[in-house]
Short mmCIF file of N, CA and C in Angstrom, two decimals:
data_model
loop_
_atom_site.label_atom_id
_atom_site.label_comp_id
_atom_site.label_asym_id
_atom_site.label_seq_id
_atom_site.Cartn_x
_atom_site.Cartn_y
_atom_site.Cartn_z
N MET A 512 0.83 -1.24 0.00
CA MET A 512 0.01 -0.03 0.06
C MET A 512 0.93 1.24 0.03
N LYS A 513 2.03 1.17 0.55
CA LYS A 513 2.88 2.36 0.68
C LYS A 513 3.33 2.73 -0.68
N PRO A 514 3.21 4.03 -1.17
CA PRO A 514 3.58 4.46 -2.46
C PRO A 514 5.01 4.43 -2.58
N ASP A 515 5.59 4.04 -3.71
CA ASP A 515 7.00 3.90 -3.92
C ASP A 515 7.66 5.09 -3.75
N ASN A 516 7.09 6.27 -4.14
CA ASN A 516 7.69 7.53 -4.05
C ASN A 516 7.66 8.32 -2.71
N PHE A 517 6.93 7.71 -1.78
CA PHE A 517 6.73 8.34 -0.47
C PHE A 517 8.03 8.38 0.29
N ASP A 518 8.41 9.62 0.79
CA ASP A 518 9.63 9.74 1.61
C ASP A 518 9.20 10.19 3.08
N MET A 519 9.49 9.40 3.99
CA MET A 519 9.07 9.64 5.42
C MET A 519 9.67 11.05 5.90
N ALA A 520 10.77 11.41 5.33
CA ALA A 520 11.39 12.69 5.69
C ALA A 520 10.47 13.85 5.66
N VAL A 521 9.39 13.82 4.76
CA VAL A 521 8.50 14.95 4.62
C VAL A 521 7.73 15.17 5.85
N ILE A 522 7.56 14.10 6.78
CA ILE A 522 6.69 14.23 7.96
C ILE A 522 7.58 14.81 9.01
N LYS A 523 6.94 15.94 9.64
CA LYS A 523 7.71 16.58 10.73
C LYS A 523 7.22 16.01 12.07
N PHE A 524 7.89 15.18 12.63
CA PHE A 524 7.51 14.56 13.99
C PHE A 524 7.92 15.52 14.97
N ASP A 525 7.24 15.54 16.13
CA ASP A 525 7.54 16.46 17.19
C ASP A 525 8.75 15.77 17.99
N ASP A 526 9.07 16.46 19.09
CA ASP A 526 10.35 15.95 19.81
C ASP A 526 10.18 14.61 20.45
N ARG A 527 8.88 14.13 20.54
CA ARG A 527 8.63 12.77 20.97
C ARG A 527 8.58 11.74 19.89
N GLY A 528 8.71 12.24 18.64
CA GLY A 528 8.64 11.35 17.55
C GLY A 528 7.22 11.06 17.01
N LEU A 529 6.35 12.07 17.39
CA LEU A 529 4.91 11.85 17.07
C LEU A 529 4.33 12.95 16.12
N VAL A 530 3.39 12.59 15.42
CA VAL A 530 2.66 13.53 14.46
C VAL A 530 1.14 13.33 14.71
N PRO A 531 0.33 14.34 14.75
CA PRO A 531 -1.18 14.08 14.93
C PRO A 531 -1.72 13.59 13.56
N ALA A 532 -2.75 12.69 13.70
CA ALA A 532 -3.44 12.14 12.50
C ALA A 532 -4.88 12.33 12.80
N ILE A 533 -5.59 12.94 11.79
CA ILE A 533 -7.00 13.13 11.82
C ILE A 533 -7.56 12.03 11.00
N VAL A 534 -8.62 11.30 11.50
CA VAL A 534 -9.30 10.26 10.81
C VAL A 534 -10.63 10.68 10.33
N GLN A 535 -10.96 10.53 9.00
CA GLN A 535 -12.15 11.03 8.44
C GLN A 535 -12.88 9.87 7.77
N ASN A 536 -14.24 9.79 7.82
CA ASN A 536 -14.99 8.77 7.11
C ASN A 536 -15.07 9.23 5.59
N VAL A 537 -14.53 8.43 4.76
CA VAL A 537 -14.46 8.75 3.41
C VAL A 537 -15.86 8.85 2.75
N LYS A 538 -16.89 8.25 3.33
CA LYS A 538 -18.21 8.27 2.66
C LYS A 538 -18.96 9.51 3.04
N ASP A 539 -18.96 9.89 4.28
CA ASP A 539 -19.76 11.09 4.72
C ASP A 539 -18.95 12.28 5.06
N GLY A 540 -17.62 12.13 5.12
CA GLY A 540 -16.77 13.34 5.41
C GLY A 540 -16.62 13.65 6.83
N ALA A 541 -17.30 12.89 7.73
CA ALA A 541 -17.24 13.14 9.17
C ALA A 541 -15.82 12.90 9.78
N VAL A 542 -15.40 13.88 10.54
CA VAL A 542 -14.17 13.66 11.32
C VAL A 542 -14.43 12.82 12.43
N LEU A 543 -13.72 11.68 12.48
CA LEU A 543 -14.00 10.65 13.46
C LEU A 543 -13.22 10.68 14.74
N MET A 544 -11.91 11.01 14.51
CA MET A 544 -11.01 11.02 15.71
C MET A 544 -9.65 11.79 15.31
N MET A 545 -8.95 11.91 16.30
CA MET A 545 -7.58 12.33 16.24
C MET A 545 -6.72 11.43 17.19
N ALA A 546 -5.64 10.97 16.57
CA ALA A 546 -4.74 10.16 17.36
C ALA A 546 -3.25 10.42 16.91
N TRP A 547 -2.32 9.97 17.70
CA TRP A 547 -0.91 10.15 17.34
C TRP A 547 -0.30 9.01 16.62
N MET A 548 0.57 9.34 15.70
CA MET A 548 1.31 8.33 15.04
C MET A 548 2.77 8.56 15.06
N ASN A 549 3.56 7.42 15.00
CA ASN A 549 5.01 7.57 15.00
C ASN A 549 5.33 6.80 13.73
N GLU A 550 6.63 6.76 13.40
CA GLU A 550 7.13 6.19 12.24
C GLU A 550 6.65 4.80 12.02
N GLU A 551 6.70 3.89 13.07
CA GLU A 551 6.43 2.67 13.10
C GLU A 551 4.81 2.37 12.85
N SER A 552 4.00 3.23 13.43
CA SER A 552 2.61 3.02 13.21
C SER A 552 2.12 3.51 11.84
N ILE A 553 2.93 4.44 11.29
CA ILE A 553 2.65 4.81 9.79
C ILE A 553 3.04 3.66 8.94
N ASN A 554 4.19 3.04 9.15
CA ASN A 554 4.56 1.90 8.38
C ASN A 554 3.62 0.74 8.56
N LEU A 555 3.18 0.49 9.79
CA LEU A 555 2.17 -0.58 9.92
C LEU A 555 0.89 -0.27 9.26
N THR A 556 0.46 0.94 9.28
CA THR A 556 -0.70 1.28 8.46
C THR A 556 -0.58 1.09 7.00
N PHE A 557 0.64 1.44 6.48
CA PHE A 557 0.92 1.19 5.11
C PHE A 557 0.85 -0.34 4.72
N GLU A 558 1.50 -1.10 5.67
CA GLU A 558 1.67 -2.52 5.49
C GLU A 558 0.32 -3.34 5.50
N THR A 559 -0.56 -2.90 6.55
CA THR A 559 -1.80 -3.74 6.73
C THR A 559 -3.00 -3.13 6.10
N GLY A 560 -2.97 -1.78 5.79
CA GLY A 560 -4.10 -1.13 5.12
C GLY A 560 -5.20 -0.77 6.17
N TYR A 561 -4.88 -0.86 7.47
CA TYR A 561 -5.72 -0.48 8.61
C TYR A 561 -4.95 0.46 9.43
N THR A 562 -5.64 1.40 10.19
CA THR A 562 -5.01 2.34 10.99
C THR A 562 -4.41 1.77 12.23
N TRP A 563 -3.08 2.22 12.51
CA TRP A 563 -2.32 1.99 13.64
C TRP A 563 -1.87 3.35 14.23
N PHE A 564 -1.84 3.30 15.59
CA PHE A 564 -1.57 4.63 16.27
C PHE A 564 -0.61 4.30 17.38
N TRP A 565 -0.11 5.43 17.97
CA TRP A 565 0.83 5.34 19.11
C TRP A 565 -0.01 5.74 20.30
N SER A 566 -0.17 5.08 21.37
CA SER A 566 -0.88 5.33 22.57
C SER A 566 0.15 6.11 23.51
N ARG A 567 -0.12 7.35 23.82
CA ARG A 567 0.86 8.07 24.66
C ARG A 567 0.63 7.62 26.15
N SER A 568 -0.54 7.19 26.44
CA SER A 568 -0.86 6.86 27.86
C SER A 568 -0.28 5.42 28.11
N ARG A 569 -0.44 4.46 27.19
CA ARG A 569 -0.02 3.14 27.39
C ARG A 569 1.51 2.84 26.89
N GLN A 570 1.92 3.91 26.08
CA GLN A 570 3.19 3.79 25.52
C GLN A 570 3.39 2.50 24.73
N GLU A 571 2.43 2.38 23.78
CA GLU A 571 2.46 1.19 22.92
C GLU A 571 1.66 1.46 21.59
N LEU A 572 1.94 0.62 20.63
CA LEU A 572 1.23 0.74 19.34
C LEU A 572 -0.20 0.18 19.59
N TRP A 573 -1.15 0.56 18.80
CA TRP A 573 -2.50 0.04 18.92
C TRP A 573 -3.13 0.13 17.53
N ASN A 574 -3.74 -1.04 17.09
CA ASN A 574 -4.48 -1.20 15.91
C ASN A 574 -5.97 -0.81 16.10
N LYS A 575 -6.35 0.29 15.61
CA LYS A 575 -7.74 0.77 15.93
C LYS A 575 -8.81 -0.25 15.58
N GLY A 576 -9.54 -0.61 16.44
CA GLY A 576 -10.64 -1.62 16.28
C GLY A 576 -10.27 -3.07 16.34
N ALA A 577 -8.96 -3.37 16.67
CA ALA A 577 -8.61 -4.80 16.84
C ALA A 577 -9.35 -5.50 17.94
N THR A 578 -9.65 -4.80 19.05
CA THR A 578 -10.31 -5.35 20.19
C THR A 578 -11.85 -5.22 19.98
N SER A 579 -12.26 -4.02 19.52
CA SER A 579 -13.81 -3.79 19.45
C SER A 579 -14.37 -4.21 18.25
N GLY A 580 -13.58 -4.49 17.23
CA GLY A 580 -14.15 -4.81 15.96
C GLY A 580 -14.47 -3.67 15.06
N ASN A 581 -14.22 -2.46 15.56
CA ASN A 581 -14.51 -1.22 14.80
C ASN A 581 -13.28 -0.73 13.99
N LEU A 582 -12.96 -1.72 13.00
CA LEU A 582 -11.76 -1.39 12.27
C LEU A 582 -11.93 -0.20 11.23
N GLN A 583 -10.81 0.36 10.92
CA GLN A 583 -10.73 1.47 10.02
C GLN A 583 -9.86 1.06 8.84
N LYS A 584 -10.55 0.81 7.64
CA LYS A 584 -9.76 0.45 6.51
C LYS A 584 -9.32 1.75 5.74
N VAL A 585 -8.13 1.80 5.47
CA VAL A 585 -7.57 3.06 4.95
C VAL A 585 -7.87 3.13 3.42
N VAL A 586 -8.29 4.26 2.86
CA VAL A 586 -8.65 4.48 1.61
C VAL A 586 -7.63 5.49 1.03
N ASP A 587 -7.27 6.39 1.86
CA ASP A 587 -6.28 7.40 1.38
C ASP A 587 -5.56 7.98 2.56
N MET A 588 -4.31 8.40 2.52
CA MET A 588 -3.56 9.17 3.47
C MET A 588 -2.86 10.27 2.77
N LEU A 589 -2.94 11.52 3.44
CA LEU A 589 -2.45 12.70 2.96
C LEU A 589 -1.74 13.39 4.06
N TYR A 590 -0.84 14.27 3.77
CA TYR A 590 -0.21 15.04 4.82
C TYR A 590 -0.40 16.58 4.46
N ASP A 591 -0.45 17.39 5.43
CA ASP A 591 -0.69 18.87 5.16
C ASP A 591 0.49 19.61 4.61
N CYS A 592 0.30 20.85 4.19
CA CYS A 592 1.34 21.62 3.50
C CYS A 592 2.58 21.80 4.35
N ASP A 593 2.48 21.61 5.66
CA ASP A 593 3.67 21.82 6.54
C ASP A 593 4.27 20.46 6.83
N GLY A 594 3.61 19.41 6.58
CA GLY A 594 4.14 18.01 6.90
C GLY A 594 3.98 17.69 8.37
N ASP A 595 3.12 18.52 9.13
CA ASP A 595 3.14 18.21 10.48
C ASP A 595 1.59 17.67 10.99
N THR A 596 0.84 17.26 10.06
CA THR A 596 -0.41 16.63 10.40
C THR A 596 -0.72 15.70 9.28
N ILE A 597 -1.28 14.58 9.55
CA ILE A 597 -1.71 13.48 8.55
C ILE A 597 -3.20 13.45 8.56
N LEU A 598 -3.78 13.20 7.44
CA LEU A 598 -5.28 13.01 7.29
C LEU A 598 -5.36 11.60 6.74
N ILE A 599 -6.19 10.84 7.39
CA ILE A 599 -6.43 9.46 6.95
C ILE A 599 -7.94 9.28 6.63
N LYS A 600 -8.20 8.94 5.40
CA LYS A 600 -9.55 8.78 4.91
C LYS A 600 -9.80 7.19 5.06
N VAL A 601 -10.91 6.87 5.70
CA VAL A 601 -11.13 5.43 6.00
C VAL A 601 -12.62 5.10 5.69
N GLU A 602 -12.66 3.75 5.46
CA GLU A 602 -14.02 3.10 5.51
C GLU A 602 -14.23 2.50 6.94
N VAL A 603 -15.32 2.89 7.47
CA VAL A 603 -15.45 2.40 8.88
C VAL A 603 -16.38 1.24 9.10
N ASN A 604 -16.05 0.55 10.16
CA ASN A 604 -16.92 -0.58 10.59
C ASN A 604 -17.32 -0.40 12.00
N GLY A 605 -18.33 0.40 12.19
CA GLY A 605 -18.83 0.67 13.57
C GLY A 605 -18.45 2.13 13.96
N VAL A 606 -18.11 2.29 15.30
CA VAL A 606 -17.93 3.62 15.77
C VAL A 606 -16.57 3.89 15.98
N ALA A 607 -16.09 5.16 16.06
CA ALA A 607 -14.72 5.47 16.34
C ALA A 607 -14.39 5.81 17.76
N CYS A 608 -15.29 6.29 18.50
CA CYS A 608 -14.99 6.77 19.91
C CYS A 608 -15.06 5.58 20.89
N HIS A 609 -14.16 5.61 21.81
CA HIS A 609 -14.14 4.67 22.91
C HIS A 609 -15.42 4.70 23.76
N THR A 610 -16.10 5.86 23.66
CA THR A 610 -17.32 5.99 24.55
C THR A 610 -18.48 5.28 23.81
N GLY A 611 -18.29 4.84 22.65
CA GLY A 611 -19.46 4.31 21.79
C GLY A 611 -20.10 5.25 20.82
N ALA A 612 -19.58 6.56 20.84
CA ALA A 612 -20.11 7.53 19.89
C ALA A 612 -19.51 7.29 18.47
N TYR A 613 -20.27 7.66 17.51
CA TYR A 613 -19.81 7.55 16.13
C TYR A 613 -18.47 8.22 15.94
N SER A 614 -18.41 9.51 16.44
CA SER A 614 -17.19 10.31 16.31
C SER A 614 -16.76 10.74 17.67
N CYS A 615 -15.51 10.87 17.91
CA CYS A 615 -14.96 11.48 19.16
C CYS A 615 -15.29 12.84 19.25
N PHE A 616 -15.63 13.49 18.20
CA PHE A 616 -15.99 14.95 18.26
C PHE A 616 -17.52 15.10 18.43
N HIS A 617 -18.03 14.92 19.62
CA HIS A 617 -19.45 15.02 19.86
C HIS A 617 -19.85 15.93 20.98
N ASN A 618 -18.87 16.74 21.53
CA ASN A 618 -19.05 17.56 22.66
C ASN A 618 -19.16 19.04 22.21
N PRO A 619 -20.24 19.62 22.10
CA PRO A 619 -20.39 20.97 21.60
C PRO A 619 -19.69 22.06 22.38
N MET A 620 -19.19 23.00 21.74
CA MET A 620 -18.53 24.15 22.45
C MET A 620 -19.15 25.53 21.94
N TRP A 621 -19.70 25.50 20.76
CA TRP A 621 -20.14 26.68 20.18
C TRP A 621 -21.51 26.46 19.62
N LYS A 622 -22.53 27.25 20.09
CA LYS A 622 -23.82 27.13 19.51
C LYS A 622 -24.30 28.39 18.99
#
């Protein structure tokens, strides 16, 4: 799945070796979640075709949905103009949020 011409050097990881990744439903455009990725989780995502992230609290890699069954199949991955944020477009199987909500972004701040 990894494009032959992709150079990991374009990604600007922070001082912890992490970059934020926004996950979006490819079908309805909904923003589902934000998680952190490191070089290893990006490579695992390329290799498997499913999202992998770095858990800052558990200090380990995690395959989103491996336990819950709510897997995220990658359709496209892009990085922003500065190389400091990744956008992952996915086909979803279930919900994204650990609370059971469809999206992690369900708490209103502005009305």
